[in-house]
Coordinates of N, CA, C and O in Angstrom, one line a residue:
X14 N -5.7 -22.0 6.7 CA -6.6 -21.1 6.0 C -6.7 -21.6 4.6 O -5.7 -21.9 3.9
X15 N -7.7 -21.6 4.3 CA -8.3 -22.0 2.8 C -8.6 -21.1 1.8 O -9.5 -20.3 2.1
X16 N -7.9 -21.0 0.3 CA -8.4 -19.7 -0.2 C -10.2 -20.4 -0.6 O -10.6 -21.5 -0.8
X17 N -11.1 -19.1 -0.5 CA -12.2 -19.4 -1.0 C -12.3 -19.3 -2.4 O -13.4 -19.7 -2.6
X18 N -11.7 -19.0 -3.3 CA -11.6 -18.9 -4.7 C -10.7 -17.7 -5.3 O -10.4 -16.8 -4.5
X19 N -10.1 -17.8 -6.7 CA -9.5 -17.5 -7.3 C -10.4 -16.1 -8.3 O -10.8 -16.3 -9.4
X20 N -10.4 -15.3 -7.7 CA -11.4 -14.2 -8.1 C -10.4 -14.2 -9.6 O -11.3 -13.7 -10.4
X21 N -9.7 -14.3 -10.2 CA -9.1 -14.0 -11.8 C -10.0 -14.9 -12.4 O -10.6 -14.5 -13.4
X22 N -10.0 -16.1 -11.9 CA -10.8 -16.9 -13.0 C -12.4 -16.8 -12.8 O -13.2 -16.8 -13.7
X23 N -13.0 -16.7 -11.4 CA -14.3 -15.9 -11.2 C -14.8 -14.5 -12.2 O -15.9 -14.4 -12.9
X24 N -13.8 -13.8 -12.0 CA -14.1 -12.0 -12.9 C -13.1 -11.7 -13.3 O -12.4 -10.9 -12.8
X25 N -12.8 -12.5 -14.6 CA -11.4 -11.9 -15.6 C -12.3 -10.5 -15.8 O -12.1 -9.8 -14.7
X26 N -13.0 -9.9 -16.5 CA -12.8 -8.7 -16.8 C -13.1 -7.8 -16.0 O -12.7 -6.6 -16.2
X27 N -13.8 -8.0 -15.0 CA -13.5 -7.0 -13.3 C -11.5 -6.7 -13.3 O -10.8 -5.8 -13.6
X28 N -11.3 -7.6 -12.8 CA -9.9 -8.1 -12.9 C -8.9 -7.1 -13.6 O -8.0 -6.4 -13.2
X29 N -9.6 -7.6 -14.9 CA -8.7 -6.8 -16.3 C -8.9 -5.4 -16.2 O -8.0 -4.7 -16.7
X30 N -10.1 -4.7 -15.4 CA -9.5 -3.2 -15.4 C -9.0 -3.3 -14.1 O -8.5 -2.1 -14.1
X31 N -8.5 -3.8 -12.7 CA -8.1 -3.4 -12.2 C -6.8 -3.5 -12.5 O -6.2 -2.4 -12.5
X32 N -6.3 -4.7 -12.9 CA -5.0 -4.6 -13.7 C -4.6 -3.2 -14.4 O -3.5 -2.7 -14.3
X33 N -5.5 -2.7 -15.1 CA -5.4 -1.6 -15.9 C -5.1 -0.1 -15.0 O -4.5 0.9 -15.2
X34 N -5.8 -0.6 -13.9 CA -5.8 0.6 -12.9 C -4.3 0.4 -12.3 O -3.7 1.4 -12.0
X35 N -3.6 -0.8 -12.0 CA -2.2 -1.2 -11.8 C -1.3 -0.6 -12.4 O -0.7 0.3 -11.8
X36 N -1.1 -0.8 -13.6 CA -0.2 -0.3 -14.6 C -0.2 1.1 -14.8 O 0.7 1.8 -15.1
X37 N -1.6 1.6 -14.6 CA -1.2 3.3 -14.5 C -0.7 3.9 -13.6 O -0.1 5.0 -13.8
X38 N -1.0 3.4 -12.5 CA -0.1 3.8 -11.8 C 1.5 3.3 -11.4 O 2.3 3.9 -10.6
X39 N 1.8 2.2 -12.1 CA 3.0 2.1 -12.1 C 3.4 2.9 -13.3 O 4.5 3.3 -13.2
X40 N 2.9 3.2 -14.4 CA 3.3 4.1 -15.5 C 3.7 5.7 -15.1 O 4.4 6.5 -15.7
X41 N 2.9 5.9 -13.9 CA 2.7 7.5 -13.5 C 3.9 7.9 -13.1 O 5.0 7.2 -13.2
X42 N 3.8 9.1 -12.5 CA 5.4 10.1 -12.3 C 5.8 9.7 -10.4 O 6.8 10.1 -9.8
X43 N 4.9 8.8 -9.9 CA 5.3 8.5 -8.6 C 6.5 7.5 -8.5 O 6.7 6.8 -9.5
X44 N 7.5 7.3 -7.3 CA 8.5 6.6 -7.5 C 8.0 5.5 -6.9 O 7.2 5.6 -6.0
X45 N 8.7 4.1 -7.7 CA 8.1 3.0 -7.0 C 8.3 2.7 -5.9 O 7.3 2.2 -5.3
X46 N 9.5 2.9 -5.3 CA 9.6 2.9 -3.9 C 8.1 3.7 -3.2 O 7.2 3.2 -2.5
X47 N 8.1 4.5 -3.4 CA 6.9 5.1 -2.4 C 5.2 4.6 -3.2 O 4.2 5.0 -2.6
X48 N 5.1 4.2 -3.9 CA 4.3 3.1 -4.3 C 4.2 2.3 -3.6 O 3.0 2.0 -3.2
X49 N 5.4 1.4 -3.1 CA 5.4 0.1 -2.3 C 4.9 0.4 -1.0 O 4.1 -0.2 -0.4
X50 N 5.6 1.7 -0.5 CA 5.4 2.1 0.7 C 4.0 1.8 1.4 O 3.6 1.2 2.3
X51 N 3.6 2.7 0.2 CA 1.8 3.1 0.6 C 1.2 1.5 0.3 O 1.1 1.1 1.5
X52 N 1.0 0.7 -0.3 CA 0.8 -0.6 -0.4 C 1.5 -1.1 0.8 O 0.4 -1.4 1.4
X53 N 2.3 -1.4 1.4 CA 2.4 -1.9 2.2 C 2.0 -1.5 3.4 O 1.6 -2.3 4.2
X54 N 2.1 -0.2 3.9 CA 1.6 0.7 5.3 C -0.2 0.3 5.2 O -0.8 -0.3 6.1
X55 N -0.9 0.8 4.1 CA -2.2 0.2 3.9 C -2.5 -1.0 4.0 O -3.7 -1.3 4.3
X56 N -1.6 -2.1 3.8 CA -1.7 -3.8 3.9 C -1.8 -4.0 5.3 O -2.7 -4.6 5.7
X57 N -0.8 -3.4 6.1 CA -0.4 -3.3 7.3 C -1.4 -3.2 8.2 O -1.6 -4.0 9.1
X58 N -2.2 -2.1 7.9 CA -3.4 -1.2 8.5 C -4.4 -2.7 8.6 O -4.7 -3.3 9.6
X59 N -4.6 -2.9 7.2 CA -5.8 -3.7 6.8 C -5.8 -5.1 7.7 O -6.8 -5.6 8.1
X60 N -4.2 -5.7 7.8 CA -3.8 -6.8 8.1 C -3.9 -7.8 6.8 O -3.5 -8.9 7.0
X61 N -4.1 -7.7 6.2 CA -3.4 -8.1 5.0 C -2.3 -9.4 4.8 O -2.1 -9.3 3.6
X62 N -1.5 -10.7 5.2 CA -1.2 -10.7 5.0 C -0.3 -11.2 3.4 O 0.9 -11.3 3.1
X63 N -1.5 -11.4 2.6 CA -1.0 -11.9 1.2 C -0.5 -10.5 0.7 O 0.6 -10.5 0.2
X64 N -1.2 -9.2 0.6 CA -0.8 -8.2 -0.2 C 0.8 -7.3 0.6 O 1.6 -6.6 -0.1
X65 N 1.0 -7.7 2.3 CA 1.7 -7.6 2.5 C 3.3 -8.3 1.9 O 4.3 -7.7 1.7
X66 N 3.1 -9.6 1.8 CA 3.7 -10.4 1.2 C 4.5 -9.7 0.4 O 5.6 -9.1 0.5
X67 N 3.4 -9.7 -0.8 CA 4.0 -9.1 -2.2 C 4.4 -8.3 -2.4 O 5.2 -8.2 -3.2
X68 N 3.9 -7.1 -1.4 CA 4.5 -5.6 -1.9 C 5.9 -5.6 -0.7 O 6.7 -4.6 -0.8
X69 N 6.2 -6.6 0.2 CA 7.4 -6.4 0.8 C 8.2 -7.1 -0.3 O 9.3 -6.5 -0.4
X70 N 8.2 -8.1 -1.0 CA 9.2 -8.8 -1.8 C 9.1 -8.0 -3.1 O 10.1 -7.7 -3.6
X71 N 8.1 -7.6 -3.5 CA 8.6 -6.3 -4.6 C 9.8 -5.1 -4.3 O 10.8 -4.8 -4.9
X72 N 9.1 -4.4 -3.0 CA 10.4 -3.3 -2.7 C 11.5 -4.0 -2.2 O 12.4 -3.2 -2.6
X73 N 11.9 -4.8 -1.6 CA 13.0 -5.4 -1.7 C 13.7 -5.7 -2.8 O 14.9 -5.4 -2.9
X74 N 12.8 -6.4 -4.2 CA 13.6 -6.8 -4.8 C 14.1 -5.5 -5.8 O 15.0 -5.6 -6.6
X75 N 13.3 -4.1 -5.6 CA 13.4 -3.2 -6.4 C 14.6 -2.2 -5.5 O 14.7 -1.0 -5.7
X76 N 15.2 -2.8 -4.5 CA 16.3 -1.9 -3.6 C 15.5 -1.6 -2.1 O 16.5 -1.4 -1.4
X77 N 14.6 -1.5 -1.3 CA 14.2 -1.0 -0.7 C 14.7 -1.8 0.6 O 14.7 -3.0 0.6
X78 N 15.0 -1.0 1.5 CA 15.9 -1.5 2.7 C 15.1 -2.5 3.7 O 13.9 -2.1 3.9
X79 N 15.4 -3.3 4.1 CA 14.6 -4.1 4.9 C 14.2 -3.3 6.2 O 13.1 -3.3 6.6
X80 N 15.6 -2.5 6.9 CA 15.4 -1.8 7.6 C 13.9 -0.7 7.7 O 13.1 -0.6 8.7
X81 N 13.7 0.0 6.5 CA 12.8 0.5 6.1 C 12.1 0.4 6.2 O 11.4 1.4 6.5
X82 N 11.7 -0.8 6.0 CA 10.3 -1.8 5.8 C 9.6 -2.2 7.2 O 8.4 -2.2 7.5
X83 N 11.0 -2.6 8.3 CA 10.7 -2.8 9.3 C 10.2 -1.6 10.2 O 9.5 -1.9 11.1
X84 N 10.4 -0.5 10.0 CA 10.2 0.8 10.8 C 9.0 1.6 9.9 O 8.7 2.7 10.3
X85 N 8.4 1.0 8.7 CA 7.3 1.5 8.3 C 5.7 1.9 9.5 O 5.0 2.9 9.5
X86 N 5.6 1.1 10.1 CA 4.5 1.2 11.1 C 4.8 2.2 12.1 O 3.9 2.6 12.8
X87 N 6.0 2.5 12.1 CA 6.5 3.8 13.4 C 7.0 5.0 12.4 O 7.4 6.0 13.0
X88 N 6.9 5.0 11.3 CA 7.3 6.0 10.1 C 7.2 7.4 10.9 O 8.0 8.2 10.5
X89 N 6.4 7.8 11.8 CA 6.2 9.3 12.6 C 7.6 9.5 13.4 O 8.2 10.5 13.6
X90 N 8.0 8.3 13.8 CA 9.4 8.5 14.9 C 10.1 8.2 14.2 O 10.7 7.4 14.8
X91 N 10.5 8.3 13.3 CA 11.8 7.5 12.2 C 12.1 8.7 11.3 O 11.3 9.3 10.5
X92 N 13.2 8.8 11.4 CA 13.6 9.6 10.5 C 14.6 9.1 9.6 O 15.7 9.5 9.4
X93 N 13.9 8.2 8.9 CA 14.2 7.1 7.9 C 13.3 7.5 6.5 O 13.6 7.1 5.4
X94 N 12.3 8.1 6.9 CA 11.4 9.1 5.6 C 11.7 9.9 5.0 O 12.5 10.7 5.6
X95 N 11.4 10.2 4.2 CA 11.5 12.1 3.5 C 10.6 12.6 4.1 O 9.9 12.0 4.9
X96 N 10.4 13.7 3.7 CA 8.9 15.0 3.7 C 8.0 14.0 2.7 O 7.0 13.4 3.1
X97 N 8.6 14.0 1.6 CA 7.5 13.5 0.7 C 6.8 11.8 1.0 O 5.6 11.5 0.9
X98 N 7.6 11.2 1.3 CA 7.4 10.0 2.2 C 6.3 9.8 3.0 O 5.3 9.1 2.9
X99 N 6.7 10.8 4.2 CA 5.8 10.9 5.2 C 4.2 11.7 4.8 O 3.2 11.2 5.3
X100 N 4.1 12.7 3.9 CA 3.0 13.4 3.3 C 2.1 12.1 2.5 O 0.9 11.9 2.7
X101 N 2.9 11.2 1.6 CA 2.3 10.0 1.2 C 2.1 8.8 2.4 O 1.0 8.3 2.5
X102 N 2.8 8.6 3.1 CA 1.7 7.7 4.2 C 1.0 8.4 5.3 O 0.3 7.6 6.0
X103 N 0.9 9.7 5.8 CA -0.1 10.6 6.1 C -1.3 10.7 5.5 O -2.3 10.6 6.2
X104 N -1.6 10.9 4.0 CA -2.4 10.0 3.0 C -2.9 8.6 3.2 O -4.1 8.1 3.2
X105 N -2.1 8.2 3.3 CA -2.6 6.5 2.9 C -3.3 6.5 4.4 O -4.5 6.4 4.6
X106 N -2.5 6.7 5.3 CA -3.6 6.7 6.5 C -4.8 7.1 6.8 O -5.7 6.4 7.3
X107 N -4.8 8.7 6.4 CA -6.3 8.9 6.6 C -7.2 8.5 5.5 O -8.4 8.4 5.9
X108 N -6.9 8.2 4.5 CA -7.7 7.7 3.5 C -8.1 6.0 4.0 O -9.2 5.5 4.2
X109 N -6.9 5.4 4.0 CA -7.5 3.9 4.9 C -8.5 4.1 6.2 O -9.4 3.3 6.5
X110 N -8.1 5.2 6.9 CA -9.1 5.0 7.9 C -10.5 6.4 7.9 O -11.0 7.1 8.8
X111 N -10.7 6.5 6.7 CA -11.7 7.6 6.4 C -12.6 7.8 7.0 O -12.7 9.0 7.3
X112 N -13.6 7.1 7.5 CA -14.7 6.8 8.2 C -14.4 7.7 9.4 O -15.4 8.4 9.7
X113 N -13.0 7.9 10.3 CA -12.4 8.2 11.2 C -12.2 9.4 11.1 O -12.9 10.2 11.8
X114 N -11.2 9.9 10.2 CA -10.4 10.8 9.8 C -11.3 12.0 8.6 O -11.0 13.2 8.3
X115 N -12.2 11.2 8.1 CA -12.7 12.5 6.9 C -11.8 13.1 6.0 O -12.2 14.2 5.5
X116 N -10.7 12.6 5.7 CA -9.7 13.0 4.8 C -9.6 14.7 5.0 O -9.7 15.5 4.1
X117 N -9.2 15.0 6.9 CA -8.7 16.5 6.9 C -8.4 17.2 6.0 O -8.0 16.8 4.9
X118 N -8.5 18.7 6.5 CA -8.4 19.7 5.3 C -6.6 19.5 5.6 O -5.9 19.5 4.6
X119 N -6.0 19.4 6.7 CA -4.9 19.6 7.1 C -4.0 18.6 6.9 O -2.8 18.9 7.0
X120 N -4.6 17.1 6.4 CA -4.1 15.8 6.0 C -3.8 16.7 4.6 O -2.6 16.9 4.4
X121 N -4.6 17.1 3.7 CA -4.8 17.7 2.3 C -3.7 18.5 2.4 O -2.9 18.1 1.5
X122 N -3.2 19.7 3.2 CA -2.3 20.5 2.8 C -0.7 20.0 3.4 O 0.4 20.5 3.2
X123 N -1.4 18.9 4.2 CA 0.5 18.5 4.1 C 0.9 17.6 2.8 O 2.0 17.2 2.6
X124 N -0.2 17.3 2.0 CA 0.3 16.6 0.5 C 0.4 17.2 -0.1 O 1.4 17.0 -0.8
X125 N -0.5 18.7 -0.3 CA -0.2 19.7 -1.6 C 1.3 19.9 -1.1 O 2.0 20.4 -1.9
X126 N 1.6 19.9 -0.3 CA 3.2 20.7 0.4 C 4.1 20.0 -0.3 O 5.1 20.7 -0.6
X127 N 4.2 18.3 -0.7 CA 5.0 17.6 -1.7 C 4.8 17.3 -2.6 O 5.7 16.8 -3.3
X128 N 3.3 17.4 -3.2 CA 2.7 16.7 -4.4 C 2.1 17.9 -5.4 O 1.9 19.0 -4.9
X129 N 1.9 17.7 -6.9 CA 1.3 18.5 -7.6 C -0.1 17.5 -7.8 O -0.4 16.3 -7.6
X130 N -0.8 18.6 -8.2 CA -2.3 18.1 -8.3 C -2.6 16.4 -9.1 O -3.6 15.7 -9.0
X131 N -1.4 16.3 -9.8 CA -1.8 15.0 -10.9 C -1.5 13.8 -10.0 O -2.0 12.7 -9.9
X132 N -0.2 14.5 -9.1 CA 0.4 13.0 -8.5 C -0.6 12.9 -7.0 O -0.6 11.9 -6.2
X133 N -1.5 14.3 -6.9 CA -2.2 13.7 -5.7 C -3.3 12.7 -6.1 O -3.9 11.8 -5.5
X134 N -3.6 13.4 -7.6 CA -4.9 12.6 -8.2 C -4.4 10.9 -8.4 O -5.2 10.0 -8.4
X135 N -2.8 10.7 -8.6 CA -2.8 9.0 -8.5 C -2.5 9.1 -7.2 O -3.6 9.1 -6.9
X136 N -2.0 9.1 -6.3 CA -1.8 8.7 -4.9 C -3.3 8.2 -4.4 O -3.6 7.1 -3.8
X137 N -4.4 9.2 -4.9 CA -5.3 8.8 -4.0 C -5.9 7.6 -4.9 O -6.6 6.7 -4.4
X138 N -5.7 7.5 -6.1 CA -6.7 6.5 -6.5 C -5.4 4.6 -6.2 O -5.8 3.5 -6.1
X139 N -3.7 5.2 -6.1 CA -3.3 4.0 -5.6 C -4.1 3.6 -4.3 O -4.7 2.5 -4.1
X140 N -4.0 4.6 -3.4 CA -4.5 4.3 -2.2 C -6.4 3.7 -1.6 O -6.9 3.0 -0.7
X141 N -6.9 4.4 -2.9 CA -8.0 3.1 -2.9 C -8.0 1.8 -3.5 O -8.9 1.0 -3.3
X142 N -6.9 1.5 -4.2 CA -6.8 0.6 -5.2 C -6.5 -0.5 -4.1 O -7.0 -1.6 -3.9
X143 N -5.0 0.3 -3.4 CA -4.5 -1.4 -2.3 C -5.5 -1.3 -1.3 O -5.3 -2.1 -0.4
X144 N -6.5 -0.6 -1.1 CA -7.7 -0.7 -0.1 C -8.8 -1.4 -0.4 O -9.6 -1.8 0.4
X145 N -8.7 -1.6 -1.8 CA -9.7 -2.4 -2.6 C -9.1 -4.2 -2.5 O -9.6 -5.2 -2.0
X146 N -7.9 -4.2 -3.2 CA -7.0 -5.4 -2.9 C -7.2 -5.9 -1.7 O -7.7 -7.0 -1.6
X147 N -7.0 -5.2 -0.8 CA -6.6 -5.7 0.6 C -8.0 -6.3 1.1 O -8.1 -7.4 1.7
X148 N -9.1 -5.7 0.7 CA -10.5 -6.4 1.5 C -10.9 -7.6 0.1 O -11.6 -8.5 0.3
X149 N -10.2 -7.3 -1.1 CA -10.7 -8.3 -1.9 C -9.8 -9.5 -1.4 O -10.5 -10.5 -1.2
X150 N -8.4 -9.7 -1.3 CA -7.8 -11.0 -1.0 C -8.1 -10.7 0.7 O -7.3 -11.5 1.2
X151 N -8.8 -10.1 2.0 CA -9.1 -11.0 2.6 C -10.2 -12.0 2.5 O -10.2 -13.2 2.7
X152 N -11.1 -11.0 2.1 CA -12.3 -11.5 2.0 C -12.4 -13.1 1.4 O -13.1 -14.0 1.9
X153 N -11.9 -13.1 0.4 CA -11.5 -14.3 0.1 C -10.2 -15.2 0.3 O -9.7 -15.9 -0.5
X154 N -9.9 -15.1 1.4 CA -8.9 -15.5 2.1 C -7.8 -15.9 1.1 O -7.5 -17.1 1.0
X155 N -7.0 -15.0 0.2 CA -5.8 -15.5 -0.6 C -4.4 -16.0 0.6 O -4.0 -15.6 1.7
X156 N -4.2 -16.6 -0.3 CA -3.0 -17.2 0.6 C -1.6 -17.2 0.5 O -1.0 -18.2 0.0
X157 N -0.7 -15.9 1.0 CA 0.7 -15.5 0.2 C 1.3 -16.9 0.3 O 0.9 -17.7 1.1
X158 N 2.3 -17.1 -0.4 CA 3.5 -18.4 -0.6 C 3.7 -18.4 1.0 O 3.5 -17.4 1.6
X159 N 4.3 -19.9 1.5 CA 4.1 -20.3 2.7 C 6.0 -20.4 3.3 O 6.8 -21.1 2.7
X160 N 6.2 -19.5 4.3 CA 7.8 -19.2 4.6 C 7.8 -20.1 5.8 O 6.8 -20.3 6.6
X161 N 9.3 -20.9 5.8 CA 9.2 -21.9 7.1 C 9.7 -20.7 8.2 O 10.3 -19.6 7.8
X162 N 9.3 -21.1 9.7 CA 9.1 -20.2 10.5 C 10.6 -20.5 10.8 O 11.1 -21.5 10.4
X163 N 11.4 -19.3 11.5 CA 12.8 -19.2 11.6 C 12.5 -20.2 13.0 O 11.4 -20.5 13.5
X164 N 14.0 -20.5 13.4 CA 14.0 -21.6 14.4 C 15.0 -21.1 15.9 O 16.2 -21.5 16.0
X165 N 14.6 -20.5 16.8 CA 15.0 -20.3 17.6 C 16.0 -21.1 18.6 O 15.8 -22.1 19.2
X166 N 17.0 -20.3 18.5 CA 18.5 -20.7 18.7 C 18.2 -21.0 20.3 O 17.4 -20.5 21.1
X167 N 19.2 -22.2 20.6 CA 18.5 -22.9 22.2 C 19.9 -22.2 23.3 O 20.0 -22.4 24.5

């Protein structure tokens, strides 16, 4: 796969407010761990794999269990989440799949059940943000750093 271009040097200042839209929400009262979460469960969704990439080597390198990581896609059978966990990728879900889902009244009150009104107001704009990412580096095919494939033991 080929990237088709380098959208930073295409639209630095497109760019520079999304950047800007980045930083506030890493500045916000959400923890980064469940930041990564939602970025990664939405990467997931999307298929993604460059934004997957990055947001799995971020929460890793910020503590987050591999195990975790691995059991993110089954997050409903796992009781490896919090409440508040599960209400944020409940979110990320039906918002990634909106078209579907219509962002239920019922999706809505299992977030107010963990979130106050400010942190639902950044959850949802994280969660369009890596929804935005995600169709912007496929679309232009970015290409995460290249891992040699593990080598199966004979």
């Amino acid at each position: 796969m080929k990237q088709r271009m380098n959208i930073f040097a295409a639209a630095p200042e497109a760019m520079k407010g999304m950047m800007a839209v980045e930083a506030t929400i890493d500045g916000s009262a959400l923890e980064h761990s469940l930041i990564e979460l939602v970025k990664i469960r939405a990467s997931q969704m999307n298929g993604c794999a460059f934004c997957i990439h990055m947001h799995v080597t971020d929460a890793v390198k910020h503590g987050e269990s591999d195990m975790r990581i691995h059991l993110l896609g089954a997050w409903r059978e796992s009781p490896s989440f919090t409440d508040r966990e599960r209400a944020a990728l409940n979110w990320t879900e039906s918002l990634t799949n909106v078209g579907e889902t219509h962002a239920s009244d019922e999706d809505y009150a299992l977030l107010q059940s963990q979130f106050d009104e400010k942190d639902i107001a950044t959850l949802t704009v994280l969660i369009g943000a890596i929804n935005f990412w995600n169709r912007l580096q496929i679309g232009l095919r970015a290409v995460h750093p290249a891992l040699k494939p593990a080598v199966a033991a004979a």
